[in-house]
mmCIF file of C-alpha atoms and ligand atoms in Angstrom:
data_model
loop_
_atom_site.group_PDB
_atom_site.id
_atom_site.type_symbol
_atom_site.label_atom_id
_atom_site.label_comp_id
_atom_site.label_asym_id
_atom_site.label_seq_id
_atom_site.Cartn_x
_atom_site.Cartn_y
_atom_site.Cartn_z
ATOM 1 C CA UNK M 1 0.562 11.347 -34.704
ATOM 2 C CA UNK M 2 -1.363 8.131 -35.648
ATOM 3 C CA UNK M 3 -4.485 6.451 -34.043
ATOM 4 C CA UNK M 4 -3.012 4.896 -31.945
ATOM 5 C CA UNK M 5 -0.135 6.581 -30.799
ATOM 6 C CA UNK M 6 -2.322 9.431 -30.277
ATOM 7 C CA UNK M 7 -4.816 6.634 -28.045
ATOM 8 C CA UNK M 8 -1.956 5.612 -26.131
ATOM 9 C CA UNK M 9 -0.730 9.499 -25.501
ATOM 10 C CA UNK M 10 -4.556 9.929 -24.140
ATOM 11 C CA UNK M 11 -4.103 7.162 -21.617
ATOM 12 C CA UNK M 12 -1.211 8.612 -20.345
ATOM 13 C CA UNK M 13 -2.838 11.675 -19.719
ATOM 14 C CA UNK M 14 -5.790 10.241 -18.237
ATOM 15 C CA UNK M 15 -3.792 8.387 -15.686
ATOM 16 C CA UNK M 16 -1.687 10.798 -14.395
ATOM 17 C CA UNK M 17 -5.058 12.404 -13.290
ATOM 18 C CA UNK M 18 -7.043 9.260 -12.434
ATOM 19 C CA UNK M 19 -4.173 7.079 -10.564
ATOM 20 C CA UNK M 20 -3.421 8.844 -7.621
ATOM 21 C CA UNK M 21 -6.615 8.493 -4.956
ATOM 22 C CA UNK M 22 -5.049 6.643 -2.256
ATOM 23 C CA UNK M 23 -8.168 3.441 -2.871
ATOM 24 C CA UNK M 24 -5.617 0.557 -2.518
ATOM 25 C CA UNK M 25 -6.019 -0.737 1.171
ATOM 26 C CA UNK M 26 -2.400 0.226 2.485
ATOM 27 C CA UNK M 27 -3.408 2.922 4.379
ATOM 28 C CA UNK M 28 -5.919 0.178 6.314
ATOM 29 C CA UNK M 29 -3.092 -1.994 7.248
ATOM 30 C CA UNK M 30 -0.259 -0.820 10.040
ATOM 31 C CA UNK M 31 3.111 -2.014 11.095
ATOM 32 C CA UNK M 32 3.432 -3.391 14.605
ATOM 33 C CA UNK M 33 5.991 -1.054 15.988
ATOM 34 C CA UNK M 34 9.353 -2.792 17.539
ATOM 35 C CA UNK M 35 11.086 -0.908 20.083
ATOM 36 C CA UNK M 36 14.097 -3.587 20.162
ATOM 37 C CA UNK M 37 15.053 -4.039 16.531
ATOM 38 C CA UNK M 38 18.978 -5.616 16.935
ATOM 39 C CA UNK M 39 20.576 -4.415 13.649
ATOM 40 C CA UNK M 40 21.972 -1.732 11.744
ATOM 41 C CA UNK M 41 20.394 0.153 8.565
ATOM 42 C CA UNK M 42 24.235 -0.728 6.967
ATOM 43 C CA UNK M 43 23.204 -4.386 7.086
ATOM 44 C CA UNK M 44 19.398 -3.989 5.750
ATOM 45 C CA UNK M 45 19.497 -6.375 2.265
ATOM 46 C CA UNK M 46 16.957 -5.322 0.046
ATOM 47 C CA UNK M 47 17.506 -8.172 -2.957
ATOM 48 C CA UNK M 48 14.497 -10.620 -3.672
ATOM 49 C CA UNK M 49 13.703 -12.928 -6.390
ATOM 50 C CA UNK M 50 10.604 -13.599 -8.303
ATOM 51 C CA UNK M 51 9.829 -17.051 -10.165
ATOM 52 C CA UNK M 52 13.791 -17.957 -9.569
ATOM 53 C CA UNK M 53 14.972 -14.579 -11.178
ATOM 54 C CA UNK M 54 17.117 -12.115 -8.991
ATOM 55 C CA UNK M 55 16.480 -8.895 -8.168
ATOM 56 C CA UNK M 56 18.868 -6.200 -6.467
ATOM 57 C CA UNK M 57 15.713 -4.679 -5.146
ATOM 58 C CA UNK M 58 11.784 -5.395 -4.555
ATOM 59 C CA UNK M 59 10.839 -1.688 -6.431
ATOM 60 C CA UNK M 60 10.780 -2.039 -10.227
ATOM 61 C CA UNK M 61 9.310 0.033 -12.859
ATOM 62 C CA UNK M 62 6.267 -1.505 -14.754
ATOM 63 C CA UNK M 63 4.571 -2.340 -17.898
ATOM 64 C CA UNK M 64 3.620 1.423 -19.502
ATOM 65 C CA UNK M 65 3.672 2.970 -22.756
ATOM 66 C CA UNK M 66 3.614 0.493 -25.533
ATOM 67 C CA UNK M 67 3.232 1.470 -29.009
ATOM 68 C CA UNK M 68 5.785 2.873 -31.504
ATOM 69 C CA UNK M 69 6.214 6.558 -32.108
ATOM 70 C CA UNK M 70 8.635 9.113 -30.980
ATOM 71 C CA UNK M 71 6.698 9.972 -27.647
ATOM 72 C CA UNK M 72 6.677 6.946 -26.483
ATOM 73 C CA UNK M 73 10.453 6.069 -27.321
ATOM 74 C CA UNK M 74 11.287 9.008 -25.658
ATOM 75 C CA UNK M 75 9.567 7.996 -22.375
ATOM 76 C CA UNK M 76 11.016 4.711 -22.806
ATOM 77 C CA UNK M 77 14.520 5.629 -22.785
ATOM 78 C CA UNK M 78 14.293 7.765 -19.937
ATOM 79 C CA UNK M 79 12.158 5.364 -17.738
ATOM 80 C CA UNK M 80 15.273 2.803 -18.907
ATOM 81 C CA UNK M 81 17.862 5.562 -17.873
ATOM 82 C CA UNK M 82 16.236 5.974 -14.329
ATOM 83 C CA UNK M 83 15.892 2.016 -14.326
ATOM 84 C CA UNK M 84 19.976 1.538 -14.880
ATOM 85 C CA UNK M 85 20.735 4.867 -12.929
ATOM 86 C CA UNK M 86 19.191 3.139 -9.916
ATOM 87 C CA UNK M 87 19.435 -0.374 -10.268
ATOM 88 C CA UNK M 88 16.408 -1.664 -10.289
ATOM 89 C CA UNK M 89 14.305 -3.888 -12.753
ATOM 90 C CA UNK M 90 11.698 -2.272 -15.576
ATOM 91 C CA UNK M 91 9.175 -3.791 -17.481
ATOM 92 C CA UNK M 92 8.101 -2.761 -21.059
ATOM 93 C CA UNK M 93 4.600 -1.784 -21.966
ATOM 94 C CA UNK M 94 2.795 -3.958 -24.493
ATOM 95 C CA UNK M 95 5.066 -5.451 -27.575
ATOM 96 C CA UNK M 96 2.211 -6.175 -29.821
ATOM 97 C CA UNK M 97 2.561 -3.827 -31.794
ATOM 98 C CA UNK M 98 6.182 -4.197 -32.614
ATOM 99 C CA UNK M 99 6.075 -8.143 -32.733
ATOM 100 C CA UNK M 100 3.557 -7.769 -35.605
ATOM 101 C CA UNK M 101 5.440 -4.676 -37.346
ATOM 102 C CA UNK M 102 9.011 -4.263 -36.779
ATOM 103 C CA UNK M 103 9.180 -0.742 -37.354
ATOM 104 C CA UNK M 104 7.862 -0.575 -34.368
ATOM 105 C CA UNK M 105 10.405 -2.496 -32.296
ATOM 106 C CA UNK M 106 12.794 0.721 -32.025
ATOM 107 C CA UNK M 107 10.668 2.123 -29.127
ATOM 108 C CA UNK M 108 11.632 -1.290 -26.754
ATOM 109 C CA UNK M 109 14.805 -2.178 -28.165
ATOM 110 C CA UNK M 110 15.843 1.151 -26.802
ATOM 111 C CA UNK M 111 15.303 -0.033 -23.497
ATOM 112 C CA UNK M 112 17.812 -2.689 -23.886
ATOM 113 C CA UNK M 113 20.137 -0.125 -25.432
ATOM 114 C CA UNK M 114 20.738 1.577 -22.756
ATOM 115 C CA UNK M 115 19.899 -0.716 -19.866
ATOM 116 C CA UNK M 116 22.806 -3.606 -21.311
ATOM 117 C CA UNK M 117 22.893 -5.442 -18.186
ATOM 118 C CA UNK M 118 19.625 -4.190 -16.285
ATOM 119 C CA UNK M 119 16.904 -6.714 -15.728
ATOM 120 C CA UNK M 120 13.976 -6.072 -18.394
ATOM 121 C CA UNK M 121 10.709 -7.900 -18.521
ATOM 122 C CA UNK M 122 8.807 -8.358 -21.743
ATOM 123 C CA UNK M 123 5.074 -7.716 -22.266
ATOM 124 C CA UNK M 124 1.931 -8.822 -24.133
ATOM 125 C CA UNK M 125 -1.482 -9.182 -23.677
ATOM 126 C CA UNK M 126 -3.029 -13.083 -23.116
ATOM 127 C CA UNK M 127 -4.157 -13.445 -26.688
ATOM 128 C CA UNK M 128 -0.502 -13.652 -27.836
ATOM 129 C CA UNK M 129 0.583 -16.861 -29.350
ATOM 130 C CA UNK M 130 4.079 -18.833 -28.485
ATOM 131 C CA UNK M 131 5.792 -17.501 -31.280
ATOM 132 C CA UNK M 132 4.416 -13.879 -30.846
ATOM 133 C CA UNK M 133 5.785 -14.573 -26.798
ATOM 134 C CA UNK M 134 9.282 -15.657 -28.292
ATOM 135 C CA UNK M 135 9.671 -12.560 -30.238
ATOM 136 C CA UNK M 136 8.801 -10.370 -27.465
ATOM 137 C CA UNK M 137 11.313 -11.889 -25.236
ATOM 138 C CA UNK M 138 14.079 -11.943 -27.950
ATOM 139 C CA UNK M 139 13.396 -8.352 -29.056
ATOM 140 C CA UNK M 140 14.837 -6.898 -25.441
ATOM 141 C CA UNK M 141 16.604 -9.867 -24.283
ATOM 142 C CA UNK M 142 13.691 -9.813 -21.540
ATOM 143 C CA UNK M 143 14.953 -11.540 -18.411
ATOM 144 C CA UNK M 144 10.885 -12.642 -17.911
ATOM 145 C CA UNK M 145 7.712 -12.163 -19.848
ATOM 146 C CA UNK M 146 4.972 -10.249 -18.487
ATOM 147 C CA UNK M 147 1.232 -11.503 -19.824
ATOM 148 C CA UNK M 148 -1.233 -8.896 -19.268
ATOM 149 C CA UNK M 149 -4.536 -9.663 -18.189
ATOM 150 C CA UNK M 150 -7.159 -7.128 -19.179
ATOM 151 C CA UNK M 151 -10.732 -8.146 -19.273
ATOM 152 C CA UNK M 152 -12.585 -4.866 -18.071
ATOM 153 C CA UNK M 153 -10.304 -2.376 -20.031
ATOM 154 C CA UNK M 154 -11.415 -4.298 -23.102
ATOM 155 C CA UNK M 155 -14.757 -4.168 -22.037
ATOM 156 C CA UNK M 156 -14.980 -0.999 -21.523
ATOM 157 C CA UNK M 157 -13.864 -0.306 -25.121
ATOM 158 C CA UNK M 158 -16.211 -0.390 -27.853
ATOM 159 C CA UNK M 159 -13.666 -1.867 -30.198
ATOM 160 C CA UNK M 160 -12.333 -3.857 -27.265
ATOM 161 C CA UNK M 161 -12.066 -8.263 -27.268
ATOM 162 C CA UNK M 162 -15.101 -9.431 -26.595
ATOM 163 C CA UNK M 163 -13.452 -13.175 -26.104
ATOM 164 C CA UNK M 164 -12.054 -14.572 -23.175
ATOM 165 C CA UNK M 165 -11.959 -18.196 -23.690
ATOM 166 C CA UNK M 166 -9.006 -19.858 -23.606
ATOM 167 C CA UNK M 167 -7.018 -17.779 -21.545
ATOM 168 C CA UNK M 168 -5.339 -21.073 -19.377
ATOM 169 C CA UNK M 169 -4.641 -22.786 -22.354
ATOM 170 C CA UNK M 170 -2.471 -20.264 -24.659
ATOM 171 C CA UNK M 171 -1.052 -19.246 -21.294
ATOM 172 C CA UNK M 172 0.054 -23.085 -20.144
ATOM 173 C CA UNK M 173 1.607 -23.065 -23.832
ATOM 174 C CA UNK M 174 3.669 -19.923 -22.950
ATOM 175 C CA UNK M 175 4.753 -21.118 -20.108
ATOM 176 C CA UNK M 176 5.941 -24.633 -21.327
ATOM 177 C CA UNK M 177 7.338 -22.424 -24.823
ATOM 178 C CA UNK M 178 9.678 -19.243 -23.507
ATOM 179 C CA UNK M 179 13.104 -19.974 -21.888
ATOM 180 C CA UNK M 180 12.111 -17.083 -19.077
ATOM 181 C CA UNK M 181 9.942 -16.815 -16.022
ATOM 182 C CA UNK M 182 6.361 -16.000 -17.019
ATOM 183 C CA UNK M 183 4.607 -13.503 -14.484
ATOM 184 C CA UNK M 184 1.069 -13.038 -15.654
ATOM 185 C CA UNK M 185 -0.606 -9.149 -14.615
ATOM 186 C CA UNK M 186 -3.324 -7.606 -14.026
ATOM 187 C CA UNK M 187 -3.539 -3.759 -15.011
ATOM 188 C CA UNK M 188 -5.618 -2.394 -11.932
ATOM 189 C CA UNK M 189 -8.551 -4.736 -11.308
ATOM 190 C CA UNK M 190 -6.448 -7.346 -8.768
ATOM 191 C CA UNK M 191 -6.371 -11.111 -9.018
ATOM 192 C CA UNK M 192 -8.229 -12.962 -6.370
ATOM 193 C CA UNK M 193 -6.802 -16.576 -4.497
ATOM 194 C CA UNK M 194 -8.539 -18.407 -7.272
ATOM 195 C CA UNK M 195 -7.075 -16.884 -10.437
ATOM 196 C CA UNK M 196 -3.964 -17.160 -8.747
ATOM 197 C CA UNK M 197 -4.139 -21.019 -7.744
ATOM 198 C CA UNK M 198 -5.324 -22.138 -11.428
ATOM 199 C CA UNK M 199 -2.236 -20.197 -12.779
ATOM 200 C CA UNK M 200 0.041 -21.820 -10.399
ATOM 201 C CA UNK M 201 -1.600 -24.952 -11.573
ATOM 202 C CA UNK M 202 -0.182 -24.485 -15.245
ATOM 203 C CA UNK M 203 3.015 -23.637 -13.992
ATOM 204 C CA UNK M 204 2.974 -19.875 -13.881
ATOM 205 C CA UNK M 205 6.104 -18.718 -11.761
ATOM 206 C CA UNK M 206 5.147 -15.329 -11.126
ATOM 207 C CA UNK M 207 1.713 -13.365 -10.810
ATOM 208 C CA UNK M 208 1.823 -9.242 -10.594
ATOM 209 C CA UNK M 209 -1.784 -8.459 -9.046
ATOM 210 C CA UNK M 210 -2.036 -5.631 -10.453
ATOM 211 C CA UNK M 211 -4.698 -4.291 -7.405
ATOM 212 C CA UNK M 212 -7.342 -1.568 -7.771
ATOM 213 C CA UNK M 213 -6.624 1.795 -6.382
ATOM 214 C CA UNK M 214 -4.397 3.402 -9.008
ATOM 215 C CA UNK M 215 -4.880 3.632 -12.278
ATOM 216 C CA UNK M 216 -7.795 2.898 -13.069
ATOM 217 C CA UNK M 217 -8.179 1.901 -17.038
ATOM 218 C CA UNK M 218 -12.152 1.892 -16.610
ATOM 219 C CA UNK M 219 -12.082 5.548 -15.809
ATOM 220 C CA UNK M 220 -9.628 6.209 -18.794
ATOM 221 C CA UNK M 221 -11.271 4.489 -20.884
ATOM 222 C CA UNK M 222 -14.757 6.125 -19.691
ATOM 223 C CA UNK M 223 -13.139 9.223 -19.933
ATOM 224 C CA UNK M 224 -12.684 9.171 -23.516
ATOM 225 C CA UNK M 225 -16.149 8.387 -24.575
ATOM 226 C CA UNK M 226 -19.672 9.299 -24.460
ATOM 227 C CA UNK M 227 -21.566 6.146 -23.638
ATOM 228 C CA UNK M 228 -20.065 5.502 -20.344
ATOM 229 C CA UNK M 229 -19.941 2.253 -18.437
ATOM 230 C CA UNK M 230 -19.163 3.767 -15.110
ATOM 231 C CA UNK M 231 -19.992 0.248 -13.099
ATOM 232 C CA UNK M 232 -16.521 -0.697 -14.243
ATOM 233 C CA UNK M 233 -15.083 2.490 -12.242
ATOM 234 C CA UNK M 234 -15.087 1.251 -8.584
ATOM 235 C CA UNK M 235 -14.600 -2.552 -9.930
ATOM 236 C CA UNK M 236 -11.838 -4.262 -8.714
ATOM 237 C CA UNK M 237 -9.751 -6.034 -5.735
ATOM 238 C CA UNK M 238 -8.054 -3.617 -3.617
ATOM 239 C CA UNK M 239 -3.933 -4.439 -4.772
ATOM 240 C CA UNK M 240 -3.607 -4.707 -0.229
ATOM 241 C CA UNK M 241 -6.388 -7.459 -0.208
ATOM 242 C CA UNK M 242 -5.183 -8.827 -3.785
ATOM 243 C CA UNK M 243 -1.504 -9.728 -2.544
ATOM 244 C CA UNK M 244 -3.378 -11.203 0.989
ATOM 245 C CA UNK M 245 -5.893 -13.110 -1.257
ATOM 246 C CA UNK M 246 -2.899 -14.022 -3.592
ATOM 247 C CA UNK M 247 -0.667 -15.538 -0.750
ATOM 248 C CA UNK M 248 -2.843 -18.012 0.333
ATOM 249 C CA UNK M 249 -1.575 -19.884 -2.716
ATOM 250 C CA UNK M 250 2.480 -19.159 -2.112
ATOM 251 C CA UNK M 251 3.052 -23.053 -0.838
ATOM 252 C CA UNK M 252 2.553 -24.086 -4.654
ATOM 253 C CA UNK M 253 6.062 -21.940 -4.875
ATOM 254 C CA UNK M 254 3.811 -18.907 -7.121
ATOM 255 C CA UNK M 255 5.777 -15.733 -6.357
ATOM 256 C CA UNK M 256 4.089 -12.868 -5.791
ATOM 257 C CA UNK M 257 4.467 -9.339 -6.524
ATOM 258 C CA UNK M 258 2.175 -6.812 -5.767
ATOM 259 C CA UNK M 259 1.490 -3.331 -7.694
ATOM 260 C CA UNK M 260 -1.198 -0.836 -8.010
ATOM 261 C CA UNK M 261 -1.592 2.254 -6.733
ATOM 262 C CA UNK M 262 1.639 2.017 -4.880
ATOM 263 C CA UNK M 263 3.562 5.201 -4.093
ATOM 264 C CA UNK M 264 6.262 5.087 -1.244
ATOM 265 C CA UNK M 265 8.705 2.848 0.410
ATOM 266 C CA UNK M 266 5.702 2.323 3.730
ATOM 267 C CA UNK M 267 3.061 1.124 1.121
ATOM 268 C CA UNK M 268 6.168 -1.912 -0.457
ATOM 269 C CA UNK M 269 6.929 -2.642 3.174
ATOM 270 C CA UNK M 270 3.436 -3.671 3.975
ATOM 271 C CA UNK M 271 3.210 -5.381 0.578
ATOM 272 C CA UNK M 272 6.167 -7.723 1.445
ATOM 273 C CA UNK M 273 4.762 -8.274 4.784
ATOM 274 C CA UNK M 274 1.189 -9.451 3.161
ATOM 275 C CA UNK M 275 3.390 -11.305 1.456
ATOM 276 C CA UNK M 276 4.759 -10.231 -1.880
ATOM 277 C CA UNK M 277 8.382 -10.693 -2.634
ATOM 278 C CA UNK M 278 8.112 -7.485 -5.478
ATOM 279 C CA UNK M 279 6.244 -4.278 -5.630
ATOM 280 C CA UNK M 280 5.700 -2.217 -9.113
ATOM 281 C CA UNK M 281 5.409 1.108 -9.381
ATOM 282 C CA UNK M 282 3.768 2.234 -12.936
ATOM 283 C CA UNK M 283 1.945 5.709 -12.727
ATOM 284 C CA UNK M 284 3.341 7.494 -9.697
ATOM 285 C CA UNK M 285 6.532 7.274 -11.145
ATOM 286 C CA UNK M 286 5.327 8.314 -14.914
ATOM 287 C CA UNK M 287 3.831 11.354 -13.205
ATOM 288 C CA UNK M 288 7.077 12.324 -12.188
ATOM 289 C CA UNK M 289 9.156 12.093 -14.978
ATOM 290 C CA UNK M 290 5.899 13.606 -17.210
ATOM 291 C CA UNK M 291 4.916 16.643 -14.900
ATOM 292 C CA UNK M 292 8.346 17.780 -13.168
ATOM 293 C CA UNK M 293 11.734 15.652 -14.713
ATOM 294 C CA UNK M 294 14.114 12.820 -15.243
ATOM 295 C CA UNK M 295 16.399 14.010 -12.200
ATOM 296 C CA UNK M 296 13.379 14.008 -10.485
ATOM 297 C CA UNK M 297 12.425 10.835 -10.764
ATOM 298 C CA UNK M 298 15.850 9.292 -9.936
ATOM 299 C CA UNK M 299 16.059 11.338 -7.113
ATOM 300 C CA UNK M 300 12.215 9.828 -5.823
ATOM 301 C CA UNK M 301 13.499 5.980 -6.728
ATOM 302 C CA UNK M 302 16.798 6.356 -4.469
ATOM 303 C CA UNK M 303 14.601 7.882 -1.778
ATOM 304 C CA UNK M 304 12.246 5.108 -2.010
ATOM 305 C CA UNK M 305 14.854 2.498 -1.606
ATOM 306 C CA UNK M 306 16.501 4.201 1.177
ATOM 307 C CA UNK M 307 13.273 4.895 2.660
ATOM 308 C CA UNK M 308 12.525 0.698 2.685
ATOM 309 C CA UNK M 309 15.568 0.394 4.169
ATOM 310 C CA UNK M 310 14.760 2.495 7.208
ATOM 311 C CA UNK M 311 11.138 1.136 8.006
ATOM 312 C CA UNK M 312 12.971 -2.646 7.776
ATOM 313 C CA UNK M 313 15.273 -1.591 10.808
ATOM 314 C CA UNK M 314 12.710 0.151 12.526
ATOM 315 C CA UNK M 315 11.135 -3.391 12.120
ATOM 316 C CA UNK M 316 13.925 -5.297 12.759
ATOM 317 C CA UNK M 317 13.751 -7.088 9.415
ATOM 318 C CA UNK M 318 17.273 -7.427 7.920
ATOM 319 C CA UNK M 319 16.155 -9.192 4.420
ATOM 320 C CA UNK M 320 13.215 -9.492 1.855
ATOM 321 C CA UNK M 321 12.143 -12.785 3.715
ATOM 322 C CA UNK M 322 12.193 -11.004 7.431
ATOM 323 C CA UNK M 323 9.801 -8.809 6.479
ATOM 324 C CA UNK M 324 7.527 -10.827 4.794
ATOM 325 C CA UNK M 325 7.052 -12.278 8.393
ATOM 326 C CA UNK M 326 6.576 -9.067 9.971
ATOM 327 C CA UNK M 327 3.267 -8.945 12.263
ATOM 328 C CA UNK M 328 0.388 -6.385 10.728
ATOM 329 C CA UNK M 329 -2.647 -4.951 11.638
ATOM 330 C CA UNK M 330 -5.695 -4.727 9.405
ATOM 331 C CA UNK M 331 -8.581 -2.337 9.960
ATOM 332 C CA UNK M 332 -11.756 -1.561 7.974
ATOM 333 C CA UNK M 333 -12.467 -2.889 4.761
ATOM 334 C CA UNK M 334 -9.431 -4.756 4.147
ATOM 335 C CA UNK M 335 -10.420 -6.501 7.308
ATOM 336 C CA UNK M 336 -14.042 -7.060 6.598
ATOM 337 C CA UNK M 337 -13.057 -8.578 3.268
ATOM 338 C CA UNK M 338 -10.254 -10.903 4.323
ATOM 339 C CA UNK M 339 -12.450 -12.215 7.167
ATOM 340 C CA UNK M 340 -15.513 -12.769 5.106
ATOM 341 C CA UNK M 341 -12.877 -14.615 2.574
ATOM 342 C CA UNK M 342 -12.168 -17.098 5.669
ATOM 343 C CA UNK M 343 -8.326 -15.102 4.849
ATOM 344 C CA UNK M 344 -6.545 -14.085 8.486
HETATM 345 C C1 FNR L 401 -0.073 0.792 -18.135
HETATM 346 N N1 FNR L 401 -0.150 -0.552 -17.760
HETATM 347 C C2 FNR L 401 0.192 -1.530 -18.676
HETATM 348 N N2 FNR L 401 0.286 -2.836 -18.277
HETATM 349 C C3 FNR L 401 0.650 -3.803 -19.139
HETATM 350 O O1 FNR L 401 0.766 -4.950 -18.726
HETATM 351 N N3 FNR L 401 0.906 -3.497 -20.450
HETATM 352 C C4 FNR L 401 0.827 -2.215 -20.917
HETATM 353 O O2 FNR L 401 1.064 -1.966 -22.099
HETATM 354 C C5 FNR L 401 0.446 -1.191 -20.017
HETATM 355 N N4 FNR L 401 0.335 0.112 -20.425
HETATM 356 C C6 FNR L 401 0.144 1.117 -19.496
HETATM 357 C C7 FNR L 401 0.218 2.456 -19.887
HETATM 358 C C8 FNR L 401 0.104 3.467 -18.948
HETATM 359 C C9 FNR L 401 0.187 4.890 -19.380
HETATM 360 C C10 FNR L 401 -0.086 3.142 -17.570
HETATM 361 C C11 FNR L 401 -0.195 4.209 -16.510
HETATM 362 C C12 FNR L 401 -0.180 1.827 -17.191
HETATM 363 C C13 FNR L 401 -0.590 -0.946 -16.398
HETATM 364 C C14 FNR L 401 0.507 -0.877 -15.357
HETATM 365 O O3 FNR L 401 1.558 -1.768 -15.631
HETATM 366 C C15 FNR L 401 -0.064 -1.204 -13.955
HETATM 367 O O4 FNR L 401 -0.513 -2.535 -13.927
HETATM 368 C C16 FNR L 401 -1.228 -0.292 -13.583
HETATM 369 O O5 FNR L 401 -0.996 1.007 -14.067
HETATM 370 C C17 FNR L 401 -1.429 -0.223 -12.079
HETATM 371 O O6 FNR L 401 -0.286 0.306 -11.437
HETATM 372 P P1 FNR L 401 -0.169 1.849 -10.971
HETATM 373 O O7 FNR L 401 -0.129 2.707 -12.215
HETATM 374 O O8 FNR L 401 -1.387 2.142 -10.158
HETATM 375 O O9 FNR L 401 1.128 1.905 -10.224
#
């Protein structure tokens, strides 16, 4: 195995064993129970759309594994297979590598291969160009592009960017250049109300929060090394508080989607209802298909749908949009933060 395939293989390791601590704020927030709810689970729709694209279904598989080699094709297809199997949307990890050598591309295209029809979303890092952005969306046929937003991974590596001017700009030319929604991530840190007004101010349709409390890519990253910069560990916006922080700004028309840390169909339903219109799920559902199987995992995705689909009757919320007005409570530290961020 190469460098960097071998790097990658690490950071999969590392998160199944980091992501899974429960930090992201959903278990401070709780449904306000309705005793009356009026409908029928046969009529509960679960569809959505993000940045003017449709989806059957707020769950969707995100941005993991990038990087060529046969490990990571192989985790590729399957995540794709589980992806089609259920109908729901998947992003790709980072194309980088494959836009610059296109040896690499087999380990993406796959996706495509065996998803035809499914709904794929691209992915690079900000520092790609237009062109690079084109090729990454042409490669899969991506349905939207995914910009990932990184600043305290690459920090925390040694031979990480130490540049981070610039960002708006290359990401206002991505925006105007690609034919497909742009939703620009984070990969575990969140994104506060700021961030996410100055990218709907350039036009961004779509931003994936990308909250702390899952995996955690300072703590891989620390893992991995002896000079450790362990303030980086606990850094980060709770993905609960992100998506609150994040809404503020939904009048511009910015969708939201919300993701990290997320494991079951009670911690999307209070994502919606803080507002998000999408929820990804990234390592929970790698652990899965890397520690027990692919039937597995297929099995956990239907359950998680059907599970959504039970909590919006016991709410009374037949669509996407009914829940997103569904009343909440907010205790602790979510609280404290949202009120000292003038936030209710
Ligand atoms: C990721 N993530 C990621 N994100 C991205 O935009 N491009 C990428 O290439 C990768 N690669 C990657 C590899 C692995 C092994 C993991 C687990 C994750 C980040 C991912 O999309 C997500 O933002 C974070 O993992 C937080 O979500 P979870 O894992 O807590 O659900």
């Amino acid at each position: 195995m190469d460098k960097r395939a071998e790097r990658k293989m690490e950071h999969i390791h590392h998160a199944l064993s980091t992501g899974q601590r429960r930090l992201s704020g959903f278990d401070e927030i709780t449904f306000v129970h309705s005793s009356l709810p009026d409908l029928s689970v046969d009529c509960i729709e679960l569809n959505t759309k993000i940045g003017g694209l449709f989806l059957s279904s707020p769950l969707f598989i995100n941005a993991m594994t990038g990087g060529g080699g046969e490990e990571t094709l192989k985790i590729n297809e399957a995540l794709a297979n589980a992806a089609k199997e259920t109908d729901i949307a998947i992003a790709v990890g980072s194309q980088m590598s494959a836009v610059k050598n296109k040896n690499e591309a087999k380990s993406y295209e796959i996706v495509r291969k065996v998803n035809e029809k499914g709904i794929i979303f691209a992915n690079l890092g900000s520092e790609a160009t237009v062109d690079q952005a084109k090729t990454a969306v042409d490669m899969i046929e991506a349905n939207a592009l995914q910009i990932h937003l990184n600043v305290v991974q690459e920090l925390v590596m040694p031979e990480g960017d130490r540049d981070f001017t610039n960002v708006l700009k290359r990401l206002e030319a991505i925006v105007k250049g690609v034919e497909v929604p742009v939703i620009v991530k984070e990969v575990g840190f969140g994104m506060s109300r700021e961030a996410v007004r100055q990218l709907s101010e350039i036009g961004v349709q779509a931003v994936d929060v990308g909250g702390y409390g899952g995996t955690n890519f300072s703590r891989i990253e620390n893992n991995r090394r002896e000079r450790m910069m362990t303030y980086f560990d606990n850094w980060g916006i709770p993905t609960a508080v992100s998506i609150a922080e994040a809404s503020t700004n939904r009048e511009s028309g910015i969708s939201i989607v919300g993701s990290g840390g997320m494991q079951n169909a009670l911690d999307i339903a209070k994502a919606v209802s803080l507002g998000a219109s999408a929820a990804g799920l990234a390592g929970y559902l790698l652990k899965i298909l890397i520690e027990d199987s692919y039937e597995h995992l297929v099995q956990e995705i239907q359950m998680i749908k059907n599970d959504l689909k039970l909590i919006m009757t016991a709410l009374g919320c037949k669509s996407i949009s009914e829940l997103q007005q569904a009343p909440l409570i907010i205790f602790g530290q979510a609280h404290h933060w949202l009120t000292e961020r003038g936030i209710d």
